[in-house]
PDB file of C-alpha atoms in Angstrom:
ATOM      1  CA  MET A  10      -1.045 -20.343   4.463  1.00  0.00           C
ATOM      2  CA  ASN A  11      -0.605 -16.600   4.779  1.00  0.00           C
ATOM      3  CA  TRP A  12      -3.344 -15.662   2.300  1.00  0.00           C
ATOM      4  CA  GLU A  13      -3.086 -12.055   3.433  1.00  0.00           C
ATOM      5  CA  LEU A  14       0.403 -11.911   1.914  1.00  0.00           C
ATOM      6  CA  PHE A  15      -0.843 -13.289  -1.402  1.00  0.00           C
ATOM      7  CA  SER A  16      -3.768 -10.853  -1.373  1.00  0.00           C
ATOM      8  CA  ILE A  17      -1.369  -7.961  -0.793  1.00  0.00           C
ATOM      9  CA  ILE A  18       0.821  -9.075  -3.695  1.00  0.00           C
ATOM     10  CA  GLY A  19      -2.214  -9.492  -5.934  1.00  0.00           C
ATOM     11  CA  THR A  20      -3.596  -6.104  -4.904  1.00  0.00           C
ATOM     12  CA  ILE A  21      -0.300  -4.388  -5.713  1.00  0.00           C
ATOM     13  CA  ALA A  22       0.030  -6.199  -9.037  1.00  0.00           C
ATOM     14  CA  PHE A  23      -3.515  -5.382 -10.186  1.00  0.00           C
ATOM     15  CA  ALA A  24      -3.452  -1.803  -8.894  1.00  0.00           C
ATOM     16  CA  VAL A  25      -0.200  -1.071 -10.697  1.00  0.00           C
ATOM     17  CA  SER A  26      -1.502  -2.812 -13.817  1.00  0.00           C
ATOM     18  CA  GLY A  27      -4.551  -0.557 -13.881  1.00  0.00           C
ATOM     19  CA  ALA A  28      -2.415   2.527 -13.261  1.00  0.00           C
ATOM     20  CA  ILE A  29      -0.071   1.689 -16.128  1.00  0.00           C
ATOM     21  CA  VAL A  30      -2.985   1.098 -18.512  1.00  0.00           C
ATOM     22  CA  ALA A  31      -4.380   4.497 -17.524  1.00  0.00           C
ATOM     23  CA  MET A  32      -1.027   6.168 -18.245  1.00  0.00           C
ATOM     24  CA  GLU A  33      -0.774   4.348 -21.578  1.00  0.00           C
ATOM     25  CA  GLU A  34      -4.174   5.812 -22.454  1.00  0.00           C
ATOM     26  CA  GLU A  35      -2.929   9.245 -21.251  1.00  0.00           C
ATOM     27  CA  TYR A  36      -5.471   9.567 -18.435  1.00  0.00           C
ATOM     28  CA  ASP A  37      -4.889  12.140 -15.701  1.00  0.00           C
ATOM     29  CA  ILE A  38      -3.988  11.195 -12.136  1.00  0.00           C
ATOM     30  CA  LEU A  39      -7.652  10.711 -11.191  1.00  0.00           C
ATOM     31  CA  GLY A  40      -8.036   8.255 -14.049  1.00  0.00           C
ATOM     32  CA  VAL A  41      -4.921   6.445 -12.818  1.00  0.00           C
ATOM     33  CA  TYR A  42      -6.455   5.992  -9.371  1.00  0.00           C
ATOM     34  CA  VAL A  43      -9.850   4.962 -10.735  1.00  0.00           C
ATOM     35  CA  LEU A  44      -8.477   2.319 -13.108  1.00  0.00           C
ATOM     36  CA  GLY A  45      -6.053   1.046 -10.492  1.00  0.00           C
ATOM     37  CA  LEU A  46      -8.734   0.631  -7.832  1.00  0.00           C
ATOM     38  CA  VAL A  47     -11.170  -0.929 -10.285  1.00  0.00           C
ATOM     39  CA  THR A  48      -8.556  -3.474 -11.345  1.00  0.00           C
ATOM     40  CA  ALA A  49      -7.591  -4.355  -7.782  1.00  0.00           C
ATOM     41  CA  PHE A  50     -11.081  -4.523  -6.248  1.00  0.00           C
ATOM     42  CA  GLY A  51     -13.542  -4.856  -9.135  1.00  0.00           C
ATOM     43  CA  GLY A  52     -13.399  -8.638  -9.244  1.00  0.00           C
ATOM     44  CA  GLY A  53     -14.177  -8.944  -5.542  1.00  0.00           C
ATOM     45  CA  VAL A  54     -17.144  -6.585  -5.845  1.00  0.00           C
ATOM     46  CA  ILE A  55     -18.637  -8.546  -8.743  1.00  0.00           C
ATOM     47  CA  ARG A  56     -18.068 -11.804  -6.865  1.00  0.00           C
ATOM     48  CA  ASN A  57     -19.805 -10.515  -3.747  1.00  0.00           C
ATOM     49  CA  LEU A  58     -22.800  -9.448  -5.818  1.00  0.00           C
ATOM     50  CA  LEU A  59     -23.198 -12.906  -7.310  1.00  0.00           C
ATOM     51  CA  ILE A  60     -22.635 -15.056  -4.239  1.00  0.00           C
ATOM     52  CA  GLY A  61     -24.619 -12.905  -1.831  1.00  0.00           C
ATOM     53  CA  LYS A  62     -21.906 -11.346   0.315  1.00  0.00           C
ATOM     54  CA  PRO A  63     -22.526  -7.726   1.424  1.00  0.00           C
ATOM     55  CA  ILE A  64     -20.886  -5.182  -0.865  1.00  0.00           C
ATOM     56  CA  VAL A  65     -20.082  -3.026   2.169  1.00  0.00           C
ATOM     57  CA  LEU A  66     -17.391  -5.558   3.107  1.00  0.00           C
ATOM     58  CA  LEU A  67     -15.270  -3.790   0.513  1.00  0.00           C
ATOM     59  CA  TRP A  68     -14.962  -0.754   2.789  1.00  0.00           C
ATOM     60  CA  GLU A  69     -13.509  -2.904   5.551  1.00  0.00           C
ATOM     61  CA  GLN A  70     -10.371  -3.515   3.486  1.00  0.00           C
ATOM     62  CA  GLY A  71      -8.691  -0.330   4.621  1.00  0.00           C
ATOM     63  CA  LEU A  72      -5.197  -1.816   4.598  1.00  0.00           C
ATOM     64  CA  TYR A  73      -5.543  -3.005   1.013  1.00  0.00           C
ATOM     65  CA  PHE A  74      -6.871   0.385  -0.094  1.00  0.00           C
ATOM     66  CA  GLN A  75      -3.868   2.081   1.469  1.00  0.00           C
ATOM     67  CA  ILE A  76      -1.481  -0.356  -0.172  1.00  0.00           C
ATOM     68  CA  ALA A  77      -3.152   0.114  -3.557  1.00  0.00           C
ATOM     69  CA  LEU A  78      -3.105   3.911  -3.273  1.00  0.00           C
ATOM     70  CA  PHE A  79       0.558   3.903  -2.260  1.00  0.00           C
ATOM     71  CA  ALA A  80       1.497   1.594  -5.147  1.00  0.00           C
ATOM     72  CA  MET A  81      -0.398   3.710  -7.702  1.00  0.00           C
ATOM     73  CA  THR A  82       1.094   6.964  -6.420  1.00  0.00           C
ATOM     74  CA  LEU A  83       4.567   5.471  -6.543  1.00  0.00           C
ATOM     75  CA  VAL A  84       4.193   4.227 -10.106  1.00  0.00           C
ATOM     76  CA  PHE A  85       2.668   7.530 -11.253  1.00  0.00           C
ATOM     77  CA  PHE A  86       5.800   9.440 -10.234  1.00  0.00           C
ATOM     78  CA  MET A  87       8.213   6.683 -11.163  1.00  0.00           C
ATOM     79  CA  PRO A  88      10.697   7.275 -14.034  1.00  0.00           C
ATOM     80  CA  VAL A  89       9.607   5.678 -17.295  1.00  0.00           C
ATOM     81  CA  ARG A  90      12.581   3.307 -17.373  1.00  0.00           C
ATOM     82  CA  TYR A  91      11.428   1.691 -14.115  1.00  0.00           C
ATOM     83  CA  ILE A  92       7.876   1.364 -15.409  1.00  0.00           C
ATOM     84  CA  ARG A  93       9.227  -0.507 -18.418  1.00  0.00           C
ATOM     85  CA  LEU A  94      11.175  -2.765 -16.065  1.00  0.00           C
ATOM     86  CA  TRP A  95       7.939  -3.485 -14.176  1.00  0.00           C
ATOM     87  CA  LYS A  96       6.220  -4.428 -17.418  1.00  0.00           C
ATOM     88  CA  THR A  97       8.942  -7.035 -17.965  1.00  0.00           C
ATOM     89  CA  TRP A  98       7.794  -8.776 -14.767  1.00  0.00           C
ATOM     90  CA  GLU A  99       4.133  -7.820 -15.102  1.00  0.00           C
ATOM     91  CA  ALA A 100       2.984 -11.232 -16.300  1.00  0.00           C
ATOM     92  CA  PHE A 101       4.551 -12.969 -13.305  1.00  0.00           C
ATOM     93  CA  PHE A 102       3.000 -10.706 -10.687  1.00  0.00           C
ATOM     94  CA  ASP A 103      -0.290 -10.805 -12.574  1.00  0.00           C
ATOM     95  CA  ALA A 104      -0.165 -14.612 -12.424  1.00  0.00           C
ATOM     96  CA  ILE A 105       0.321 -14.381  -8.652  1.00  0.00           C
ATOM     97  CA  GLY A 106      -2.699 -12.093  -8.403  1.00  0.00           C
ATOM     98  CA  LEU A 107      -4.782 -14.401 -10.588  1.00  0.00           C
ATOM     99  CA  ALA A 108      -3.906 -17.441  -8.481  1.00  0.00           C
ATOM    100  CA  ALA A 109      -4.412 -15.723  -5.130  1.00  0.00           C
ATOM    101  CA  PHE A 110      -7.704 -14.043  -6.000  1.00  0.00           C
ATOM    102  CA  SER A 111      -9.157 -17.046  -7.844  1.00  0.00           C
ATOM    103  CA  ILE A 112      -8.503 -19.333  -4.897  1.00  0.00           C
ATOM    104  CA  GLN A 113      -9.763 -16.676  -2.516  1.00  0.00           C
ATOM    105  CA  GLY A 114     -13.010 -16.317  -4.479  1.00  0.00           C
ATOM    106  CA  ALA A 115     -13.483 -20.084  -4.595  1.00  0.00           C
ATOM    107  CA  LEU A 116     -12.982 -20.372  -0.833  1.00  0.00           C
ATOM    108  CA  TYR A 117     -15.519 -17.590  -0.215  1.00  0.00           C
ATOM    109  CA  ALA A 118     -18.151 -19.395  -2.272  1.00  0.00           C
ATOM    110  CA  THR A 119     -17.305 -22.791  -0.734  1.00  0.00           C
ATOM    111  CA  ASN A 120     -17.642 -21.478   2.801  1.00  0.00           C
ATOM    112  CA  MET A 121     -21.096 -20.149   1.916  1.00  0.00           C
ATOM    113  CA  GLY A 122     -22.186 -23.594   0.737  1.00  0.00           C
ATOM    114  CA  HIS A 123     -22.656 -22.718  -2.942  1.00  0.00           C
ATOM    115  CA  PRO A 124     -22.660 -25.440  -5.653  1.00  0.00           C
ATOM    116  CA  LEU A 125     -19.660 -26.188  -7.841  1.00  0.00           C
ATOM    117  CA  SER A 126     -20.852 -24.001 -10.705  1.00  0.00           C
ATOM    118  CA  ALA A 127     -21.106 -20.964  -8.433  1.00  0.00           C
ATOM    119  CA  ILE A 128     -17.686 -21.694  -6.931  1.00  0.00           C
ATOM    120  CA  ILE A 129     -16.081 -21.743 -10.381  1.00  0.00           C
ATOM    121  CA  VAL A 130     -17.816 -18.495 -11.361  1.00  0.00           C
ATOM    122  CA  ALA A 131     -16.749 -16.844  -8.096  1.00  0.00           C
ATOM    123  CA  ALA A 132     -13.148 -17.924  -8.678  1.00  0.00           C
ATOM    124  CA  VAL A 133     -13.049 -16.631 -12.241  1.00  0.00           C
ATOM    125  CA  LEU A 134     -14.734 -13.313 -11.508  1.00  0.00           C
ATOM    126  CA  THR A 135     -12.505 -12.623  -8.521  1.00  0.00           C
ATOM    127  CA  GLY A 136      -9.421 -13.378 -10.599  1.00  0.00           C
ATOM    128  CA  ILE A 137     -10.295 -11.614 -13.852  1.00  0.00           C
ATOM    129  CA  GLY A 138     -13.274  -9.326 -13.125  1.00  0.00           C
ATOM    130  CA  GLY A 139     -11.203  -6.271 -12.253  1.00  0.00           C
ATOM    131  CA  GLY A 140      -9.061  -6.602 -15.366  1.00  0.00           C
ATOM    132  CA  MET A 141     -12.113  -6.870 -17.599  1.00  0.00           C
ATOM    133  CA  VAL A 142     -13.718  -3.744 -16.120  1.00  0.00           C
ATOM    134  CA  ARG A 143     -10.377  -1.936 -16.462  1.00  0.00           C
ATOM    135  CA  ASP A 144     -10.126  -2.762 -20.153  1.00  0.00           C
ATOM    136  CA  VAL A 145     -13.709  -1.678 -20.801  1.00  0.00           C
ATOM    137  CA  LEU A 146     -13.131   1.676 -19.052  1.00  0.00           C
ATOM    138  CA  ALA A 147      -9.913   2.099 -21.026  1.00  0.00           C
ATOM    139  CA  GLY A 148     -11.736   1.464 -24.309  1.00  0.00           C
ATOM    140  CA  ARG A 149      -9.921  -1.811 -24.973  1.00  0.00           C
ATOM    141  CA  LYS A 150     -11.109  -5.286 -25.770  1.00  0.00           C
ATOM    142  CA  PRO A 151     -10.786  -7.393 -22.592  1.00  0.00           C
ATOM    143  CA  LEU A 152      -7.351  -8.968 -22.924  1.00  0.00           C
ATOM    144  CA  VAL A 153      -8.316 -11.954 -20.774  1.00  0.00           C
ATOM    145  CA  LEU A 154     -10.704 -13.095 -23.518  1.00  0.00           C
ATOM    146  CA  LYS A 155      -8.295 -12.920 -26.446  1.00  0.00           C
ATOM    147  CA  ASP A 156      -4.736 -13.185 -25.081  1.00  0.00           C
ATOM    148  CA  GLU A 157      -2.936 -16.294 -23.871  1.00  0.00           C
ATOM    149  CA  ILE A 158      -4.996 -18.708 -21.761  1.00  0.00           C
ATOM    150  CA  TYR A 159      -5.951 -16.793 -18.627  1.00  0.00           C
ATOM    151  CA  ALA A 160      -9.488 -17.255 -17.354  1.00  0.00           C
ATOM    152  CA  VAL A 161      -9.279 -21.036 -17.744  1.00  0.00           C
ATOM    153  CA  TRP A 162      -6.705 -21.220 -14.960  1.00  0.00           C
ATOM    154  CA  GLY A 163      -9.077 -19.363 -12.648  1.00  0.00           C
ATOM    155  CA  MET A 164     -11.797 -21.875 -13.571  1.00  0.00           C
ATOM    156  CA  LEU A 165      -9.404 -24.725 -12.800  1.00  0.00           C
ATOM    157  CA  ALA A 166      -8.644 -23.268  -9.381  1.00  0.00           C
ATOM    158  CA  GLY A 167     -12.350 -22.923  -8.636  1.00  0.00           C
ATOM    159  CA  ALA A 168     -13.097 -26.470  -9.802  1.00  0.00           C
ATOM    160  CA  LEU A 169     -10.377 -28.051  -7.670  1.00  0.00           C
ATOM    161  CA  VAL A 170     -11.430 -26.095  -4.589  1.00  0.00           C
ATOM    162  CA  GLY A 171     -15.116 -26.837  -5.215  1.00  0.00           C
ATOM    163  CA  LEU A 172     -14.483 -30.564  -5.652  1.00  0.00           C
ATOM    164  CA  GLY A 173     -12.764 -30.671  -2.277  1.00  0.00           C
ATOM    165  CA  TRP A 174      -9.351 -31.647  -3.594  1.00  0.00           C
ATOM    166  CA  THR A 175      -7.636 -28.869  -1.639  1.00  0.00           C
ATOM    167  CA  GLN A 176      -8.640 -29.363   1.979  1.00  0.00           C
ATOM    168  CA  GLY A 177      -5.324 -28.645   3.686  1.00  0.00           C
ATOM    169  CA  ALA A 178      -2.983 -25.667   3.690  1.00  0.00           C
ATOM    170  CA  TRP A 179      -0.262 -27.506   1.790  1.00  0.00           C
ATOM    171  CA  GLN A 180      -2.754 -28.548  -0.893  1.00  0.00           C
ATOM    172  CA  LEU A 181      -3.817 -24.929  -1.333  1.00  0.00           C
ATOM    173  CA  ALA A 182      -0.140 -23.979  -1.579  1.00  0.00           C
ATOM    174  CA  VAL A 183       0.362 -26.568  -4.322  1.00  0.00           C
ATOM    175  CA  LEU A 184      -2.712 -25.268  -6.155  1.00  0.00           C
ATOM    176  CA  PHE A 185      -1.426 -21.703  -5.885  1.00  0.00           C
ATOM    177  CA  VAL A 186       1.933 -22.674  -7.379  1.00  0.00           C
ATOM    178  CA  LEU A 187       0.209 -24.756 -10.064  1.00  0.00           C
ATOM    179  CA  ILE A 188      -1.944 -21.837 -11.257  1.00  0.00           C
ATOM    180  CA  VAL A 189       1.059 -19.490 -11.348  1.00  0.00           C
ATOM    181  CA  VAL A 190       3.142 -22.030 -13.300  1.00  0.00           C
ATOM    182  CA  LEU A 191       0.348 -22.782 -15.782  1.00  0.00           C
ATOM    183  CA  ARG A 192      -0.268 -19.094 -16.406  1.00  0.00           C
ATOM    184  CA  MET A 193       3.436 -18.431 -16.986  1.00  0.00           C
ATOM    185  CA  LEU A 194       3.697 -21.445 -19.299  1.00  0.00           C
ATOM    186  CA  SER A 195       0.778 -20.130 -21.335  1.00  0.00           C
ATOM    187  CA  VAL A 196       2.551 -16.755 -21.618  1.00  0.00           C
ATOM    188  CA  PHE A 197       5.922 -18.298 -22.509  1.00  0.00           C
ATOM    189  CA  TYR A 198       4.576 -20.754 -25.062  1.00  0.00           C
ATOM    190  CA  LYS A 199       1.731 -18.497 -26.293  1.00  0.00           C
ATOM    191  CA  TRP A 200      -0.984 -21.038 -25.475  1.00  0.00           C
ATOM    192  CA  LYS A 201      -4.345 -19.814 -26.736  1.00  0.00           C
ATOM    193  CA  LEU A 202      -7.824 -21.227 -26.924  1.00  0.00           C
ATOM    194  CA  PRO A 203      -9.256 -21.969 -30.379  1.00  0.00           C
ATOM    195  CA  LYS A 204     -10.977 -19.036 -32.006  1.00  0.00           C
ATOM    196  CA  ARG A 205     -12.812 -18.319 -35.231  1.00  0.00           C
ATOM    197  CA  SER A 206     -12.970 -15.014 -37.042  1.00  0.00           C
ATOM    198  CA  LEU A 207     -15.615 -13.923 -39.543  1.00  0.00           C
ATOM    199  CA  ARG A 208     -13.709 -10.888 -40.772  1.00  0.00           C
ATOM    200  CA  GLY A 209     -12.235 -12.685 -43.741  1.00  0.00           C
ATOM    201  CA  ALA A 210     -15.412 -14.541 -44.679  1.00  0.00           C
ATOM    202  CA  PRO A 211     -16.760 -13.775 -48.182  1.00  0.00           C
ATOM    203  CA  LEU A 212     -19.799 -11.503 -48.149  1.00  0.00           C
ATOM    204  CA  GLU A 213     -21.905 -13.931 -50.196  1.00  0.00           C
ATOM    205  CA  ALA A 214     -21.197 -16.779 -47.793  1.00  0.00           C
ATOM    206  CA  THR A 215     -22.182 -14.580 -44.879  1.00  0.00           C
ATOM    207  CA  ARG A 216     -25.473 -13.609 -46.560  1.00  0.00           C
ATOM    208  CA  ARG A 217     -26.184 -17.229 -47.393  1.00  0.00           C
ATOM    209  CA  SER A 218     -25.702 -18.267 -43.768  1.00  0.00           C
ATOM    210  CA  ASP A 219     -28.029 -15.481 -42.606  1.00  0.00           C
ATOM    211  CA  SER A 220     -30.837 -16.454 -45.019  1.00  0.00           C
TER     212      SER A 220
END
C-alpha cells in the first residue's frame, strides 16, 4: 500500500483541523501554525517518546512539514464560505487521518518488537495524540474523550495489527477502510461510550459517599 499517500492525507486533515480550531478561538497566524503543527505531528512525537524511537526523526519529515504549512496558509487566507464547506467534510478526512496514523503507529511498535499493549497504545496516541494536545492548547475539553466513539477505533486498529491479523498489504487496506467506515458510522449514528455525570447528584448523597 502507498502509506505515504495516506500519511499526506492525514497530515493535511489534522493540520487544517488545528488551524480551524485556532481561528475559531481567534488566535493570530502564529497560533494557527502552532495548533496546526501540533495536531498533525503531536501524536507521532508522543508515540516516539513511549516506544523508544528518536524524537529527532520528526525533523526528517521535511515533505510533511511543507505540506502542512502550505495547507495551513491556504486555509488561513481562504474565504469563510470555503472553510465552512471543509467543515462539512471534516469528519471524513479526520477519519482517514485516524485510520492512517493509528495503523502507522501500530506498525512502528510492531516492527520494534513491542508487546500487544504497547502496540495498542502506540496506535491510539499516534491517531489521537495531536488532537488532544490541540484541544488542551485551545482551552477545550479533548473532544476525542467525550464525542462520538473515536479512540476505540484506534485501539481496534492497534489490536488487529498487534495480533498479526494484518500481515499482507490487502489486509492492511481492509483494516484502513474498516476504521474509516466505523468512525463515520459512529459520527452518523452518534455512537457514544457510556458515561456517568456527577453534576446532577444531590449534595447530601455526594457527602455520604465521601464519608
